[in-house]
Amino acid sequence: PDDLMESLEPFDSEEAVDFRTAYLSGYVADKYDIAQEDVAPRIRERVCEEVDDRFRGTITGYDEITMNGSSIDAKRSGVDYVLYPVWLFNLRWNEEKFTFAVNGQTGKVAGDLPPSKTKMAVASLALFCVLWIASWLLFSPGASLDEIIDAMTYVTLFCIMIAVIVYESLKDGLKSVEKRHGSEYYYREGSMDISDESEEFLYKRITTD
């Protein structure tokens, strides 16, 4: 999957050598399955994201920067067919398939870990109980029965919401596969040259606490 390969970045193309069949002895090589024309929009998207980020980095003296729009003219350069070293592991756990990959250059590992729904549910339930009991001890002294019922109704809903958020956070924490933003790993320092720069004051916004 493309997001799995992007999660393994960076790859150091400076170490690339001319291809020889002997390099593949004992290994399996996959041919690309996406044509140049099909992958070009994704390349442009990442280049534009990186350009925007780099320009943001040149703006100083402000507490907040809002970009309303940008116009980027990206021109295609040459395309090389490169084989990168990747170790792939496929496993099945609880009738689900999981794929893990290792960057053969850096040793970086990417893959979504199988979640233990029981452990996450127990952790979320334990948090719910702690919050509920703490709220009961806080609201019950000196309060009438109706006040306690009203308060604990809202507390119960709040505790359920927190428990669900914690459960989802634990589940998301096991995921390391995602599409990358920008292309910082492939940016060459000093390659960006700002030929013209101007600034126009429009308005000042003051916020108070």
mmCIF file of C-alpha atoms in Angstrom:
data_model
loop_
_atom_site.group_PDB
_atom_site.id
_atom_site.type_symbol
_atom_site.label_atom_id
_atom_site.label_comp_id
_atom_site.label_asym_id
_atom_site.label_seq_id
_atom_site.Cartn_x
_atom_site.Cartn_y
_atom_site.Cartn_z
ATOM 1 C CA PRO A 1 0.000 0.000 0.000
ATOM 2 C CA ASP A 2 1.172 3.540 -0.741
ATOM 3 C CA ASP A 3 0.610 4.778 2.808
ATOM 4 C CA LEU A 4 2.764 1.928 4.157
ATOM 5 C CA MET A 5 5.650 2.857 1.854
ATOM 6 C CA GLU A 6 5.353 6.535 2.738
ATOM 7 C CA SER A 7 5.466 5.593 6.416
ATOM 8 C CA LEU A 8 8.860 3.941 5.826
ATOM 9 C CA GLU A 9 10.479 7.115 4.518
ATOM 10 C CA PRO A 10 13.091 8.424 4.190
ATOM 11 C CA PHE A 11 15.045 6.406 1.665
ATOM 12 C CA ASP A 12 18.529 7.670 0.802
ATOM 13 C CA SER A 13 18.733 7.839 -2.980
ATOM 14 C CA GLU A 14 22.329 9.080 -2.720
ATOM 15 C CA GLU A 15 23.354 5.490 -1.983
ATOM 16 C CA ALA A 16 21.757 4.212 -5.189
ATOM 17 C CA VAL A 17 23.932 2.253 -7.621
ATOM 18 C CA ASP A 18 23.337 1.005 -11.138
ATOM 19 C CA PHE A 19 21.106 -2.042 -11.212
ATOM 20 C CA ARG A 20 22.511 -5.522 -11.671
ATOM 21 C CA THR A 21 20.505 -8.740 -11.646
ATOM 22 C CA ALA A 22 22.884 -10.234 -9.076
ATOM 23 C CA TYR A 23 21.537 -7.833 -6.449
ATOM 24 C CA LEU A 24 18.236 -9.717 -6.439
ATOM 25 C CA SER A 25 19.730 -13.149 -5.879
ATOM 26 C CA GLY A 26 17.694 -14.803 -3.129
ATOM 27 C CA TYR A 27 15.231 -11.910 -2.868
ATOM 28 C CA VAL A 28 11.833 -11.050 -4.284
ATOM 29 C CA ALA A 29 11.378 -7.826 -6.242
ATOM 30 C CA ASP A 30 8.043 -6.195 -6.994
ATOM 31 C CA LYS A 31 7.545 -4.113 -10.100
ATOM 32 C CA TYR A 32 5.788 -0.788 -9.687
ATOM 33 C CA ASP A 33 2.007 -1.062 -10.006
ATOM 34 C CA ILE A 34 1.195 2.634 -10.492
ATOM 35 C CA ALA A 35 1.962 4.474 -13.722
ATOM 36 C CA GLN A 36 3.890 7.755 -13.698
ATOM 37 C CA GLU A 37 0.816 9.683 -14.773
ATOM 38 C CA ASP A 38 -1.239 8.255 -11.913
ATOM 39 C CA VAL A 39 1.284 9.016 -9.180
ATOM 40 C CA ALA A 40 2.089 12.532 -10.454
ATOM 41 C CA PRO A 41 -0.824 14.236 -8.580
ATOM 42 C CA ARG A 42 0.370 12.757 -5.264
ATOM 43 C CA ILE A 43 3.923 13.933 -5.937
ATOM 44 C CA ARG A 44 2.694 17.419 -6.766
ATOM 45 C CA GLU A 45 0.552 17.465 -3.622
ATOM 46 C CA ARG A 46 3.516 16.641 -1.389
ATOM 47 C CA VAL A 47 5.791 19.126 -3.165
ATOM 48 C CA CYS A 48 3.217 21.910 -2.749
ATOM 49 C CA GLU A 49 2.776 21.064 0.930
ATOM 50 C CA GLU A 50 6.527 21.271 1.470
ATOM 51 C CA VAL A 51 6.819 24.567 -0.418
ATOM 52 C CA ASP A 52 4.035 26.071 1.713
ATOM 53 C CA ASP A 53 5.747 24.873 4.893
ATOM 54 C CA ARG A 54 9.111 26.285 3.806
ATOM 55 C CA PHE A 55 7.621 29.669 3.007
ATOM 56 C CA ARG A 56 5.864 29.718 6.367
ATOM 57 C CA GLY A 57 9.244 29.148 7.972
ATOM 58 C CA THR A 58 10.614 32.337 6.396
ATOM 59 C CA ILE A 59 7.923 34.530 8.002
ATOM 60 C CA THR A 60 8.908 35.872 11.411
ATOM 61 C CA GLY A 61 7.657 38.473 13.858
ATOM 62 C CA TYR A 62 4.056 37.269 14.057
ATOM 63 C CA ASP A 63 2.190 35.217 16.644
ATOM 64 C CA GLU A 64 -0.109 33.632 14.065
ATOM 65 C CA ILE A 65 0.213 32.997 10.338
ATOM 66 C CA THR A 66 -2.814 32.279 8.144
ATOM 67 C CA MET A 67 -2.339 31.339 4.504
ATOM 68 C CA ASN A 68 -5.375 32.234 2.402
ATOM 69 C CA GLY A 69 -4.039 30.786 -0.828
ATOM 70 C CA SER A 70 -0.981 30.001 -2.897
ATOM 71 C CA SER A 71 -0.099 29.435 -6.532
ATOM 72 C CA ILE A 72 2.660 26.929 -7.199
ATOM 73 C CA ASP A 73 3.966 26.042 -10.649
ATOM 74 C CA ALA A 74 5.591 22.623 -10.357
ATOM 75 C CA LYS A 75 7.470 21.321 -13.370
ATOM 76 C CA ARG A 76 8.246 17.666 -13.856
ATOM 77 C CA SER A 77 11.857 16.586 -14.004
ATOM 78 C CA GLY A 78 13.284 13.203 -14.921
ATOM 79 C CA VAL A 79 11.909 9.948 -13.543
ATOM 80 C CA ASP A 80 14.116 7.064 -12.429
ATOM 81 C CA TYR A 81 13.106 3.480 -11.730
ATOM 82 C CA VAL A 82 14.549 2.630 -8.312
ATOM 83 C CA LEU A 83 14.361 -0.496 -6.165
ATOM 84 C CA TYR A 84 14.370 0.178 -2.414
ATOM 85 C CA PRO A 85 15.173 -2.480 0.202
ATOM 86 C CA VAL A 86 12.087 -3.347 2.244
ATOM 87 C CA TRP A 87 11.394 -6.307 4.500
ATOM 88 C CA LEU A 88 7.746 -7.361 4.602
ATOM 89 C CA PHE A 89 6.032 -9.415 7.297
ATOM 90 C CA ASN A 90 2.463 -10.677 6.978
ATOM 91 C CA LEU A 91 0.703 -12.232 9.935
ATOM 92 C CA ARG A 92 -2.789 -13.191 10.980
ATOM 93 C CA TRP A 93 -4.137 -12.447 14.453
ATOM 94 C CA ASN A 94 -7.719 -13.116 15.535
ATOM 95 C CA GLU A 95 -8.670 -13.812 11.916
ATOM 96 C CA GLU A 96 -7.332 -10.413 10.812
ATOM 97 C CA LYS A 97 -4.380 -9.843 8.489
ATOM 98 C CA PHE A 98 -1.636 -7.411 9.467
ATOM 99 C CA THR A 99 1.303 -6.246 7.374
ATOM 100 C CA PHE A 100 4.526 -4.810 8.769
ATOM 101 C CA ALA A 101 7.425 -3.397 6.797
ATOM 102 C CA VAL A 102 11.017 -2.505 7.637
ATOM 103 C CA ASN A 103 13.113 0.077 5.812
ATOM 104 C CA GLY A 104 16.206 -1.873 4.743
ATOM 105 C CA GLN A 105 18.370 1.266 4.938
ATOM 106 C CA THR A 106 17.326 2.798 8.247
ATOM 107 C CA GLY A 107 15.640 -0.067 10.085
ATOM 108 C CA LYS A 108 12.480 1.991 10.527
ATOM 109 C CA VAL A 109 9.408 -0.181 11.130
ATOM 110 C CA ALA A 110 5.869 0.662 10.022
ATOM 111 C CA GLY A 111 2.653 -1.236 10.547
ATOM 112 C CA ASP A 112 -0.596 -1.062 12.477
ATOM 113 C CA LEU A 113 -0.350 -3.139 15.649
ATOM 114 C CA PRO A 114 -3.234 -5.504 16.434
ATOM 115 C CA PRO A 115 -5.289 -3.986 19.271
ATOM 116 C CA SER A 116 -6.263 -5.895 22.387
ATOM 117 C CA LYS A 117 -9.868 -4.770 22.625
ATOM 118 C CA THR A 118 -10.262 -6.457 26.013
ATOM 119 C CA LYS A 119 -7.339 -4.595 27.598
ATOM 120 C CA MET A 120 -8.405 -1.276 26.099
ATOM 121 C CA ALA A 121 -11.978 -1.821 27.281
ATOM 122 C CA VAL A 122 -10.778 -2.674 30.804
ATOM 123 C CA ALA A 123 -8.583 0.443 30.905
ATOM 124 C CA SER A 124 -11.448 2.641 29.699
ATOM 125 C CA LEU A 125 -13.883 1.057 32.166
ATOM 126 C CA ALA A 126 -11.418 1.524 35.041
ATOM 127 C CA LEU A 127 -11.067 5.206 34.150
ATOM 128 C CA PHE A 128 -14.863 5.529 34.000
ATOM 129 C CA CYS A 129 -15.219 4.018 37.489
ATOM 130 C CA VAL A 130 -12.513 6.243 38.987
ATOM 131 C CA LEU A 131 -14.062 9.403 37.537
ATOM 132 C CA TRP A 132 -17.578 8.369 38.561
ATOM 133 C CA ILE A 133 -16.590 7.553 42.161
ATOM 134 C CA ALA A 134 -14.562 10.748 42.482
ATOM 135 C CA SER A 135 -17.535 12.763 41.217
ATOM 136 C CA TRP A 136 -19.883 10.981 43.639
ATOM 137 C CA LEU A 137 -17.639 11.833 46.585
ATOM 138 C CA LEU A 138 -17.457 15.421 45.382
ATOM 139 C CA PHE A 139 -21.186 16.069 44.851
ATOM 140 C CA SER A 140 -22.918 13.843 47.411
ATOM 141 C CA PRO A 141 -22.005 15.556 50.732
ATOM 142 C CA GLY A 142 -24.785 17.962 51.783
ATOM 143 C CA ALA A 143 -26.796 17.540 48.563
ATOM 144 C CA SER A 144 -30.381 16.385 48.304
ATOM 145 C CA LEU A 145 -31.327 13.176 46.508
ATOM 146 C CA ASP A 146 -32.739 15.046 43.501
ATOM 147 C CA GLU A 147 -29.604 17.177 43.226
ATOM 148 C CA ILE A 148 -27.411 14.087 43.417
ATOM 149 C CA ILE A 149 -29.446 12.314 40.716
ATOM 150 C CA ASP A 150 -29.283 15.332 38.397
ATOM 151 C CA ALA A 151 -25.572 15.837 38.971
ATOM 152 C CA MET A 152 -24.647 12.178 38.569
ATOM 153 C CA THR A 153 -26.668 11.915 35.352
ATOM 154 C CA TYR A 154 -24.468 14.550 33.752
ATOM 155 C CA VAL A 155 -21.371 13.058 35.380
ATOM 156 C CA THR A 156 -22.202 9.621 33.979
ATOM 157 C CA LEU A 157 -22.569 10.998 30.458
ATOM 158 C CA PHE A 158 -19.318 12.934 30.850
ATOM 159 C CA CYS A 159 -17.461 9.853 32.129
ATOM 160 C CA ILE A 160 -18.776 7.757 29.243
ATOM 161 C CA MET A 161 -17.564 10.374 26.770
ATOM 162 C CA ILE A 162 -14.097 10.481 28.369
ATOM 163 C CA ALA A 163 -13.891 6.670 28.411
ATOM 164 C CA VAL A 164 -14.789 6.491 24.706
ATOM 165 C CA ILE A 165 -12.191 9.155 23.862
ATOM 166 C CA VAL A 166 -9.528 7.248 25.807
ATOM 167 C CA TYR A 167 -10.489 3.989 24.068
ATOM 168 C CA GLU A 168 -10.209 5.570 20.616
ATOM 169 C CA SER A 169 -6.921 7.267 21.555
ATOM 170 C CA LEU A 170 -5.438 3.958 22.658
ATOM 171 C CA LYS A 171 -6.562 2.367 19.393
ATOM 172 C CA ASP A 172 -5.140 5.192 17.274
ATOM 173 C CA GLY A 173 -1.862 4.980 19.187
ATOM 174 C CA LEU A 174 -1.302 1.519 17.725
ATOM 175 C CA LYS A 175 -1.417 2.852 14.161
ATOM 176 C CA SER A 176 1.813 4.024 12.557
ATOM 177 C CA VAL A 177 0.779 3.735 8.903
ATOM 178 C CA GLU A 178 -0.256 7.031 7.350
ATOM 179 C CA LYS A 179 0.371 9.163 4.323
ATOM 180 C CA ARG A 180 3.148 11.665 4.871
ATOM 181 C CA HIS A 181 2.715 15.429 4.796
ATOM 182 C CA GLY A 182 5.140 17.278 2.580
ATOM 183 C CA SER A 183 8.544 16.005 1.492
ATOM 184 C CA GLU A 184 10.939 17.351 4.126
ATOM 185 C CA TYR A 185 13.152 14.274 3.944
ATOM 186 C CA TYR A 186 14.003 15.073 0.337
ATOM 187 C CA TYR A 187 14.462 18.822 0.681
ATOM 188 C CA ARG A 188 17.982 19.979 -0.085
ATOM 189 C CA GLU A 189 19.171 22.709 2.245
ATOM 190 C CA GLY A 190 19.841 25.954 0.424
ATOM 191 C CA SER A 191 17.859 24.930 -2.642
ATOM 192 C CA MET A 192 15.087 27.495 -2.020
ATOM 193 C CA ASP A 193 15.895 31.011 -3.187
ATOM 194 C CA ILE A 194 13.446 33.846 -2.451
ATOM 195 C CA SER A 195 13.948 36.354 -5.262
ATOM 196 C CA ASP A 196 11.318 38.891 -4.191
ATOM 197 C CA GLU A 197 9.677 39.682 -0.867
ATOM 198 C CA SER A 198 7.059 42.290 0.063
ATOM 199 C CA GLU A 199 4.818 42.996 3.029
ATOM 200 C CA GLU A 200 1.599 45.017 3.278
ATOM 201 C CA PHE A 201 -0.134 45.913 6.552
ATOM 202 C CA LEU A 202 -3.887 45.281 6.344
ATOM 203 C CA TYR A 203 -5.260 45.274 9.884
ATOM 204 C CA LYS A 204 -4.410 44.505 13.491
ATOM 205 C CA ARG A 205 -6.429 42.166 15.683
ATOM 206 C CA ILE A 206 -6.317 42.378 19.471
ATOM 207 C CA THR A 207 -7.622 39.594 21.673
ATOM 208 C CA THR A 208 -8.178 39.783 25.408
ATOM 209 C CA ASP A 209 -8.519 37.042 27.993
#
